[in-house]
Coordinates of C-alpha atoms in Angstrom, one line a residue:
Chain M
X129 CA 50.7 -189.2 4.7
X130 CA 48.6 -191.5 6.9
X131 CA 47.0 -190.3 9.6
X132 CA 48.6 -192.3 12.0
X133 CA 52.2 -191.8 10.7
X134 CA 51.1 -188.1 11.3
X135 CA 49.8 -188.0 15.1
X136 CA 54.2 -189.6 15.7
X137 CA 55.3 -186.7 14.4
X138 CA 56.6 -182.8 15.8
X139 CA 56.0 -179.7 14.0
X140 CA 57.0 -176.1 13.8
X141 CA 55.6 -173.6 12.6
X142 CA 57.3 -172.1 9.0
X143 CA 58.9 -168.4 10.5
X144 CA 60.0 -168.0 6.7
X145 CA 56.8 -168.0 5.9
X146 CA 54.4 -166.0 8.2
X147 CA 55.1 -163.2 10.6
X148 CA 52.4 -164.1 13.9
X149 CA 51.5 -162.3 17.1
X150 CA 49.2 -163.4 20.0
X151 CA 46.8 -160.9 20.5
X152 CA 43.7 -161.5 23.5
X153 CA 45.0 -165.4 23.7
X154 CA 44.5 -165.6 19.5
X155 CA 47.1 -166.0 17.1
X156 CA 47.2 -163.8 14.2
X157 CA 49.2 -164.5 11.5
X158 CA 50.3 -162.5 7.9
X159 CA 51.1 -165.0 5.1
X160 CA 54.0 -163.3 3.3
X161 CA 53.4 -164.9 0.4
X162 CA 49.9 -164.1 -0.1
X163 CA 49.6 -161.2 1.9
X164 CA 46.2 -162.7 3.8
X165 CA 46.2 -161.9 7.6
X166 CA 44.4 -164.9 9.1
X167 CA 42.9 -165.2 12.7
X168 CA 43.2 -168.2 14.3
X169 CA 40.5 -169.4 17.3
X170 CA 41.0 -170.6 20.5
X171 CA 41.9 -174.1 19.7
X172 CA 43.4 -173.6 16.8
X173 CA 45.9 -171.1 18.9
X174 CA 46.8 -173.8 21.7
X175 CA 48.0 -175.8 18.4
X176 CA 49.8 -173.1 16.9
X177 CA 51.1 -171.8 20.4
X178 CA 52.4 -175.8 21.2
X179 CA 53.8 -176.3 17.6
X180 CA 57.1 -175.7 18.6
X181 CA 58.6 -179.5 17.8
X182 CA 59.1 -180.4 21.3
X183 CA 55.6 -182.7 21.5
X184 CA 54.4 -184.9 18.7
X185 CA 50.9 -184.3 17.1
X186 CA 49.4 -187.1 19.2
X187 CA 50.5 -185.3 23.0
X188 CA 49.1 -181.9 21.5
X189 CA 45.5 -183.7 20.9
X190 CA 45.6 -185.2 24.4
X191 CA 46.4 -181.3 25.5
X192 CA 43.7 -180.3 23.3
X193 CA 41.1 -182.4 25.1
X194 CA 42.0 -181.8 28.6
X195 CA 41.9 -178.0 28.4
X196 CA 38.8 -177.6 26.1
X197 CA 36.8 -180.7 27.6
X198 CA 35.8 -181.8 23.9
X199 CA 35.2 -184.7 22.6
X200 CA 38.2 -186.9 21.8
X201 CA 37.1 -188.3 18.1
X202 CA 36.1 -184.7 17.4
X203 CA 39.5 -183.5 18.8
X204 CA 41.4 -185.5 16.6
X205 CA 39.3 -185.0 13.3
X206 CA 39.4 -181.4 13.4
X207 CA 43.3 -181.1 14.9
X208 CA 44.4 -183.5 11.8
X209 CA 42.6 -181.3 9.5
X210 CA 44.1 -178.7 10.3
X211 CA 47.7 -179.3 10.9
X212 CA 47.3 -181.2 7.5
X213 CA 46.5 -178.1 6.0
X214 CA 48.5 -175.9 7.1
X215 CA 51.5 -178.5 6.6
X216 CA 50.1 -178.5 3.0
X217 CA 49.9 -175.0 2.7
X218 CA 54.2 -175.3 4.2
X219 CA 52.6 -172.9 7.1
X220 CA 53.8 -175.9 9.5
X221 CA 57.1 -178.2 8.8
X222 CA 57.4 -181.4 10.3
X223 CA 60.7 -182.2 12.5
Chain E
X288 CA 46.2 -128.9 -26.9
X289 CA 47.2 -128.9 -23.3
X290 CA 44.7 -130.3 -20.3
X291 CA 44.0 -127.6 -17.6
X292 CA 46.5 -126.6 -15.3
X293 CA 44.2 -128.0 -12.1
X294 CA 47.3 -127.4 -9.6
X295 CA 50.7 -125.9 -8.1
X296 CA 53.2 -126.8 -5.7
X297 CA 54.9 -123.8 -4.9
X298 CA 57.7 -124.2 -3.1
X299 CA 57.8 -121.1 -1.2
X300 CA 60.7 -121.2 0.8
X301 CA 63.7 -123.8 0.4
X302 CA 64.9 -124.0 3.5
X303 CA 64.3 -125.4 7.1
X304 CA 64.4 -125.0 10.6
X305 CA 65.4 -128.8 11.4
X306 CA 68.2 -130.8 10.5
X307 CA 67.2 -134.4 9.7
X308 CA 69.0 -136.4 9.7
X309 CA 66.7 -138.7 7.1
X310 CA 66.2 -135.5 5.1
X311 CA 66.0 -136.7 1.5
X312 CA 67.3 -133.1 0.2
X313 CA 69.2 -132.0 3.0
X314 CA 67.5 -128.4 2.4
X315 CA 69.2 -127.2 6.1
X316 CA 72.6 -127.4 4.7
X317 CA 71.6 -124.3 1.8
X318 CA 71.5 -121.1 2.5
X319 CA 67.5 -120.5 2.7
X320 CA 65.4 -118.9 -0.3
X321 CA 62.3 -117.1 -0.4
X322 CA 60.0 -116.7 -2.5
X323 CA 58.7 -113.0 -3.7
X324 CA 55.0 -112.4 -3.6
X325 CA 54.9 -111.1 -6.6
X326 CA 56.1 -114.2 -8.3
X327 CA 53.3 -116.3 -6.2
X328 CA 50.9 -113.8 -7.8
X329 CA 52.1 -113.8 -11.0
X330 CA 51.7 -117.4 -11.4
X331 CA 48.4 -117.7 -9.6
X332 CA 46.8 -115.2 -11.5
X333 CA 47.8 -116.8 -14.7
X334 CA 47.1 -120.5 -13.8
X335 CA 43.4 -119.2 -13.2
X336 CA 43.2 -118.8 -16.4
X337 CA 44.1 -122.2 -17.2
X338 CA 41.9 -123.8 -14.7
X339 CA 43.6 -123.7 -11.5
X340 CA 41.6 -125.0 -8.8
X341 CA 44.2 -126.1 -6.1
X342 CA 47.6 -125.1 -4.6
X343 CA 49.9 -126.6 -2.5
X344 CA 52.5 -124.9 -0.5
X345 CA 55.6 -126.6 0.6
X346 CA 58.9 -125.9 0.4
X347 CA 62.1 -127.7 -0.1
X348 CA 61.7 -127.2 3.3
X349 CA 59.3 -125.6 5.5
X350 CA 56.8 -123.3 4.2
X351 CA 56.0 -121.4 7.5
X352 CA 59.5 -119.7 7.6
X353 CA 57.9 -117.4 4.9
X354 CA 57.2 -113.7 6.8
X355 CA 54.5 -113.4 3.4
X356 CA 52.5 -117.0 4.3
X357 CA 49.7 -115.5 6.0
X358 CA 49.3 -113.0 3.1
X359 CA 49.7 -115.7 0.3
X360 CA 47.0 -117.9 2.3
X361 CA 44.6 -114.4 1.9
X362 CA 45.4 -114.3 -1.8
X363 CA 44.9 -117.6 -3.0
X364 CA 41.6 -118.1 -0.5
X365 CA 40.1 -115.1 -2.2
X366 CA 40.6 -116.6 -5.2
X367 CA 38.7 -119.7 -4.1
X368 CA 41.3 -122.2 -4.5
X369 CA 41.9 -125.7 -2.4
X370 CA 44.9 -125.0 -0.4
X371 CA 47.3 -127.8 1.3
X372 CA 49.8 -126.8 3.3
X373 CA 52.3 -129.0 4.4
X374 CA 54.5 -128.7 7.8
X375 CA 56.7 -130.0 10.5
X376 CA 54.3 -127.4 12.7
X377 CA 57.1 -125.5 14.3
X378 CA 55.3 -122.1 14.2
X379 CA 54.1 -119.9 16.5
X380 CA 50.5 -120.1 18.1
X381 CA 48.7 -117.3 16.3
X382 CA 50.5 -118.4 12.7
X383 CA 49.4 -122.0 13.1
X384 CA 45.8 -120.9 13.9
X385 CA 45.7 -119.1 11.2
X386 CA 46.9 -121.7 8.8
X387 CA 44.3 -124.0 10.5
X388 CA 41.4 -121.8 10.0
X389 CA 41.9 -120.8 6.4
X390 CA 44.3 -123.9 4.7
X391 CA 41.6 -126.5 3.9
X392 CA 44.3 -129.5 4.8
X393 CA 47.0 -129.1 6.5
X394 CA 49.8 -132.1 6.5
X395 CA 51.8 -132.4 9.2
X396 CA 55.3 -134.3 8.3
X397 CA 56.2 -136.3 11.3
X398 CA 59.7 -137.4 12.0
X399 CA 59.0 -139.0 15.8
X400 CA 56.7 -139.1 18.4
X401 CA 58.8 -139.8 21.5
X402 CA 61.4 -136.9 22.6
X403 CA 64.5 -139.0 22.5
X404 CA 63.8 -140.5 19.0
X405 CA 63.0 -136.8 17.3
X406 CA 66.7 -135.9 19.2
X407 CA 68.2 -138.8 17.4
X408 CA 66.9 -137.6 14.6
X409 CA 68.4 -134.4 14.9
X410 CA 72.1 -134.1 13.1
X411 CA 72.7 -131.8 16.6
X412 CA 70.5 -133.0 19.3
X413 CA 71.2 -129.8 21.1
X414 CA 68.9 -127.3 23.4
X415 CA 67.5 -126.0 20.3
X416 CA 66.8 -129.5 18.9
X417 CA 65.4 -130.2 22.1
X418 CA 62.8 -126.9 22.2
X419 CA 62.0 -127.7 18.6
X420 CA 60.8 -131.1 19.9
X421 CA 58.4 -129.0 22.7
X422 CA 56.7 -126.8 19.9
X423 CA 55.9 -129.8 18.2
X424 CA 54.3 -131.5 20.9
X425 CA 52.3 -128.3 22.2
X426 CA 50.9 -127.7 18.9
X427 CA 50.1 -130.8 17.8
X428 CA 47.9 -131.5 21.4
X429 CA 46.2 -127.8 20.8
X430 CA 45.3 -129.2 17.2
X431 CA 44.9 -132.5 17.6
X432 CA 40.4 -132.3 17.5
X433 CA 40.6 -130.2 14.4
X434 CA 39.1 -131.7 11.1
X435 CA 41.2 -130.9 8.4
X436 CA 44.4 -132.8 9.4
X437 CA 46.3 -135.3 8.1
X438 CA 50.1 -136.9 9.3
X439 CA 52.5 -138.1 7.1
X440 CA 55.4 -140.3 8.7
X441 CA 57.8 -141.6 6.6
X442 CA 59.7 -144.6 8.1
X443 CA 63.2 -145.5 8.9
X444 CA 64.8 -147.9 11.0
X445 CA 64.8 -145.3 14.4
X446 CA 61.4 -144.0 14.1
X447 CA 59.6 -147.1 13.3
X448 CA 59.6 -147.5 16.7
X449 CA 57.3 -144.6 17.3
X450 CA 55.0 -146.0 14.5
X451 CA 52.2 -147.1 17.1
X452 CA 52.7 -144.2 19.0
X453 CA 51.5 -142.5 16.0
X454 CA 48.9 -145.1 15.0
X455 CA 47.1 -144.6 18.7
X456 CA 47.5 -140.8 18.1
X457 CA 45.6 -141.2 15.2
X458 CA 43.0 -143.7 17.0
X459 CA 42.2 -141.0 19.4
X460 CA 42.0 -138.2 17.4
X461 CA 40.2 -139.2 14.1
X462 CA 43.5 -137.8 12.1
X463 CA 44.3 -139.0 9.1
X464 CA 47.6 -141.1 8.5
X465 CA 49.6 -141.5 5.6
X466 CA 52.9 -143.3 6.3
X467 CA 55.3 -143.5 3.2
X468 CA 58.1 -145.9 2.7
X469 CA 61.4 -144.2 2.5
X470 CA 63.3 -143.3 -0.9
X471 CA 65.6 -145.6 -1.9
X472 CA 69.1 -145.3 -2.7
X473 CA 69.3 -141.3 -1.4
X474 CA 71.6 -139.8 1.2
X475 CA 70.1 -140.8 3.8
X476 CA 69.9 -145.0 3.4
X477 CA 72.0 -145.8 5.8
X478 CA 69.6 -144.5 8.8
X479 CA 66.6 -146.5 6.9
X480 CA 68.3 -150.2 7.1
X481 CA 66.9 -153.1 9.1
X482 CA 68.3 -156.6 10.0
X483 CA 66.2 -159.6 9.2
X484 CA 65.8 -159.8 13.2
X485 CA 64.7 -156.1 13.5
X486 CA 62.2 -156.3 10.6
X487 CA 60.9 -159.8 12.1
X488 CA 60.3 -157.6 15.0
X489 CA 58.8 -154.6 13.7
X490 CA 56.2 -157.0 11.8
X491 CA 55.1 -158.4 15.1
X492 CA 54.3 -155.2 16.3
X493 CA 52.8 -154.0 13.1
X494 CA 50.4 -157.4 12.9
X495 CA 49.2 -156.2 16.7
X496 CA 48.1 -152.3 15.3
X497 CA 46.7 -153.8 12.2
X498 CA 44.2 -155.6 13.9
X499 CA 44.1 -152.9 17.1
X500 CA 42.8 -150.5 13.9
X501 CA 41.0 -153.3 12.4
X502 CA 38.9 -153.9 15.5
X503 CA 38.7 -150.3 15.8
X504 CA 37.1 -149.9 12.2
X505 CA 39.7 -147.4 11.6
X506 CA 40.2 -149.2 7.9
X507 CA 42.4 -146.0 6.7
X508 CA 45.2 -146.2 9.5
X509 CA 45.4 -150.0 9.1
X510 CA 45.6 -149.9 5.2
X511 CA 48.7 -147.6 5.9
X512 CA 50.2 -150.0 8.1
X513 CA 49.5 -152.5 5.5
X514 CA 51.6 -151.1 3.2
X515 CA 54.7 -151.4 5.5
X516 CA 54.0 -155.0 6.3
X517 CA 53.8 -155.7 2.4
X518 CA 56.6 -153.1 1.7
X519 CA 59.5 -155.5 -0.4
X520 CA 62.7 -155.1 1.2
X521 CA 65.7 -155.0 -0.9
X522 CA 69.3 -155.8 0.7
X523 CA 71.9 -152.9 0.3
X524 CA 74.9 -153.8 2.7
X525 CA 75.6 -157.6 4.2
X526 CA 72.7 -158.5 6.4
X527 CA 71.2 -154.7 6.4
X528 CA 68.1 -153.9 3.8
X529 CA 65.8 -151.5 3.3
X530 CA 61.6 -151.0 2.7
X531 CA 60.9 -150.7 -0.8
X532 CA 57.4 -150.3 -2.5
X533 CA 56.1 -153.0 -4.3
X534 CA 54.6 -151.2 -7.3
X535 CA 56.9 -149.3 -9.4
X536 CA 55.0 -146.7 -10.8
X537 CA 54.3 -147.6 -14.6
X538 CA 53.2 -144.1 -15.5
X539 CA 52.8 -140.6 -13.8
X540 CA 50.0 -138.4 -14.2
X541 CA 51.7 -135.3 -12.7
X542 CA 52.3 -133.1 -15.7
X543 CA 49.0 -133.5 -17.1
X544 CA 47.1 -131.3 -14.5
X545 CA 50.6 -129.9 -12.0
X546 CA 53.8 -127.9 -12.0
X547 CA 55.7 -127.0 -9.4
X548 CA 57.3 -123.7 -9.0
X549 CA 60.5 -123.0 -7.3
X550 CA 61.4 -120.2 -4.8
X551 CA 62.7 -118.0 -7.7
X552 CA 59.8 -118.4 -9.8
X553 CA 61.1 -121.3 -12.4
X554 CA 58.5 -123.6 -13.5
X555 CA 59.1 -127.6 -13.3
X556 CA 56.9 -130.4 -14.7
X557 CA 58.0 -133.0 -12.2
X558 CA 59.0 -132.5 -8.5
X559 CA 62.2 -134.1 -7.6
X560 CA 63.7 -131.5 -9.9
X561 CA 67.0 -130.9 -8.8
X562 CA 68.9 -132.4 -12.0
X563 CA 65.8 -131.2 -14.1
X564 CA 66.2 -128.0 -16.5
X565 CA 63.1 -125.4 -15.9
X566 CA 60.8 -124.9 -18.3
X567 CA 61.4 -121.2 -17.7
X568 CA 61.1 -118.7 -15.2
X569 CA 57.6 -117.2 -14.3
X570 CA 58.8 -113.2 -14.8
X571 CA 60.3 -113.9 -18.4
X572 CA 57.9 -116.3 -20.1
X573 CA 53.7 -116.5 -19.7
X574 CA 52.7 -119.5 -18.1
X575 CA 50.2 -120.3 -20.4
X576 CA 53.3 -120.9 -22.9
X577 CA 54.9 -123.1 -20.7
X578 CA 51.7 -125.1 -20.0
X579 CA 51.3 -125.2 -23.7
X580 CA 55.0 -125.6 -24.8
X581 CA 55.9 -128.9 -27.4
X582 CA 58.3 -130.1 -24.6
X583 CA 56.1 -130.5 -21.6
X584 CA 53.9 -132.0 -24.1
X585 CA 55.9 -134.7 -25.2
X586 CA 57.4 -135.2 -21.7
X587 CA 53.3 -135.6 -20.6
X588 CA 53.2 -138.2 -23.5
X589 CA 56.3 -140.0 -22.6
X590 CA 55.4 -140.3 -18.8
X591 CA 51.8 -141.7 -19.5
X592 CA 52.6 -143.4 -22.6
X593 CA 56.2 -144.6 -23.0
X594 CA 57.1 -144.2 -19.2
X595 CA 60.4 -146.0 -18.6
X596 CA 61.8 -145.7 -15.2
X597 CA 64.8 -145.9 -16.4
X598 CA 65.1 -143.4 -18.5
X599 CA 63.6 -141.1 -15.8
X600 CA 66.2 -141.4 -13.2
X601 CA 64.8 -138.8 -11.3
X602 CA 61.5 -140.8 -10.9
X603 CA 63.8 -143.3 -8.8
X604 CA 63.5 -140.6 -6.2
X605 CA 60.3 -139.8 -6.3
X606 CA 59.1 -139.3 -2.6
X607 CA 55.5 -139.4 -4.1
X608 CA 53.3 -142.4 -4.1
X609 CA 51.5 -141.7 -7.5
X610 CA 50.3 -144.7 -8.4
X611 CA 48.3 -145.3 -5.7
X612 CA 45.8 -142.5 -6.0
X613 CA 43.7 -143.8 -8.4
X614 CA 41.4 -140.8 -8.5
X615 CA 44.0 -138.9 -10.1
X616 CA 45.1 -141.8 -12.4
X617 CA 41.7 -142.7 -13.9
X618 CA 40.8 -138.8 -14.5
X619 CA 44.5 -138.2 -15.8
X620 CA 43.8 -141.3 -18.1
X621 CA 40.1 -140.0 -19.1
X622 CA 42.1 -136.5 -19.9
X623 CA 44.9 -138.2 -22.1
X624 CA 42.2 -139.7 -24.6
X625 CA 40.3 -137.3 -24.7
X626 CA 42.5 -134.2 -24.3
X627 CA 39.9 -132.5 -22.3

């Protein structure tokens, strides 16, 4: 999928897949399928914690900028990255 | 020839002073047996002989209701053997120090940690249910800094809740923790059911102690809690299912180094014995034959060879997580090729 098409679209996060608890402001979550626990940082959490398919991927960036004051290019590099993976990966599903 | 004859359960008293409700043998509901010392040192001094190097003492029950405990501790410390006890720690101050100080492990079977959970527990959550609960509480904060220590919860869908109860005990104390996933299919399945909602739940929580223990470098309470959160559930009513292991065992070591003897002295290869016929009975036939007998050597063959858990439907029920104790595997395996 282009990146473009992307950045228009919600997501969710797969419940099927992975059990997840926030624990000191960072997600944790257990893949049930592989059985890895994986920690998520602080970013990484305010895109987990706002992938609930009410904002598309391009709002969550703008989110992502304003509350970690990083650069925008930067911002949307790494967020794409990673949504991309972990939609990949069916930890997110697109709405 | 036969391996050495490394250990024993006896089951010293069958028989028990609670009434759980999860109870996979229901031991309350017979009327209790004792064992007779002279049966205990019958078979111990004959095992020595073979090699005996540990005991166990359990019960299909609970081995502290035995008047003759403190005197079988004596007897089998003076023979310099390992000895496990394991409890539900209702006993009196003076027998449970004494247990402490001369048992070199003593597991403590935990049904709850919270007051109204052990009552639920309870088939009558009466005054003496509720006293029961006390003793347990006051003796397990007297012994809670001694070293040789371990709990063993075994989970259903009440006392899950009281799982990080448990954990934290464990955090603050150094005590080990060995939480087992319940028995499938036995009397007791429909306390040990969850909803998909409940166990959604119960992970949450669980992901928070893993890494709590994790952080904690408590490694050993947070493997146990692993083995919940990877535990396969299997569905046994519409919308209810219940914790399964994920390995079935695909071979048992237990006959090739233990027996377990029963209350009236019969010998057994395997524990869940109940629909098992004895290999005899301590005060008729030497031990050593027993040990050396052609059918607990082709049952040792089968169950490390040709092990077929069907054919072994007692093995279903096996409340024992074998498989996992690799220790005892390799060296079982290192005895079965080389018969030594």
């Amino acid at each position: 999928m282009r990146k473009e098409n992307l950045l228009d679209k919600r997501i969710v996060v797969n419940e099927q897949l992975v059990d997840w608890k926030l624990i000191d402001q960072e997600v944790v979550f257990l893949h049930n399928k592989e059985k890895v626990f994986y920690e998520l940082n602080r970013t990484a959490t305010y895109i987990w914690l706002k992938a609930n398919g009410k904002k598309p991927i391009r709002e969550i960036i703008k989110g992502l900028i304003t509350k970690f004051l990083i650069n925008k290019d930067k911002a949307k590099k790494d967020t794409i990255e990673f949504i991309s993976g972990a939609i990949k990966n069916k930890i997110f599903l697109l709405v | 020839m036969a391996p050495p004859l490394r250990n024993i359960v006896f089951h010293i008293v069958k028989g028990c002073n609670l009434k759980c409700k999860v109870c996979y043998g229901l031991f309350w509901s017979d009327k209790k047996q004792l064992m007779n010392f002279q049966i205990y040192k019958k078979s111990i001094d004959e095992a020595y002989s073979l090699g005996l190097q540990s005991i166990r003492l359990s019960g299909y029950g609970e081995p502290s209701l035995h008047p003759e405990l403190k005197k079988m501790i004596l007897y089998a410390k003076n023979k310099k053997l390992y000895i496990r006890i394991y409890t539900n720690l209702l006993m009196h101050r003076d027998l449970l120090w004494f247990v402490i100080n001369n048992a070199d492990l003593l597991s403590v079977h935990v049904n709850a940690f919270s007051k109204n959970l052990f009552l639920e527990s309870q088939v009558r959550a009466d005054e003496a249910a509720s006293k029961s609960f006390e003793l347990f509480a006051r003796n397990i904060a007297e012994i809670r800094n001694t070293k040789n220590l371990d709990l063993i919860f075994v989970i259903n869908n009440r006392n899950i809740l009281d799982l990080h109860k448990v954990v934290y005990f464990c955090l603050n104390t150094k005590m080990r923790l060995q939480v087992n996933i319940p028995i499938v299919k036995n009397n007791a399945v429909k306390y040990i059911c969850f909803s998909s909602e409940e166990l959604k739940e119960i992970k949450r929580e669980l992901i928070g102690l893993y890494i709590k223990t994790c952080h904690a470098r408590r490694y050993d309470l947070a493997f146990q809690i692993k083995k919940v959160l990877f535990a396969e559930k299997e569905e046994v009513e519409e919308g209810k299912s219940v914790l399964i292991k994920k390995e079935k065992p695909k071979r048992c070591p237990t006959p090739q180094y233990s027996c377990y003897i029963g209350p009236y002295g019969d010998v057994y290869p395997l524990a869940p014995y109940q629909e098992m016929a004895p290999l005899g009975n301590i005060s008729k036939t030497p031990l050593y034959d027993m040990w050396n007998s052609a059918d607990l050597a082709s049952i040792r063959d089968e169950m490390w060879f040709n092990f077929d858990i069907n054919k072994w439907k007692i093995c279903k029920n096996c409340p024992f997580d074998r498989i996992n104790n690799k220790f005892i595997v390799q060296r079982s395996r290192r005895r079965a090729k080389t018969g030594q």
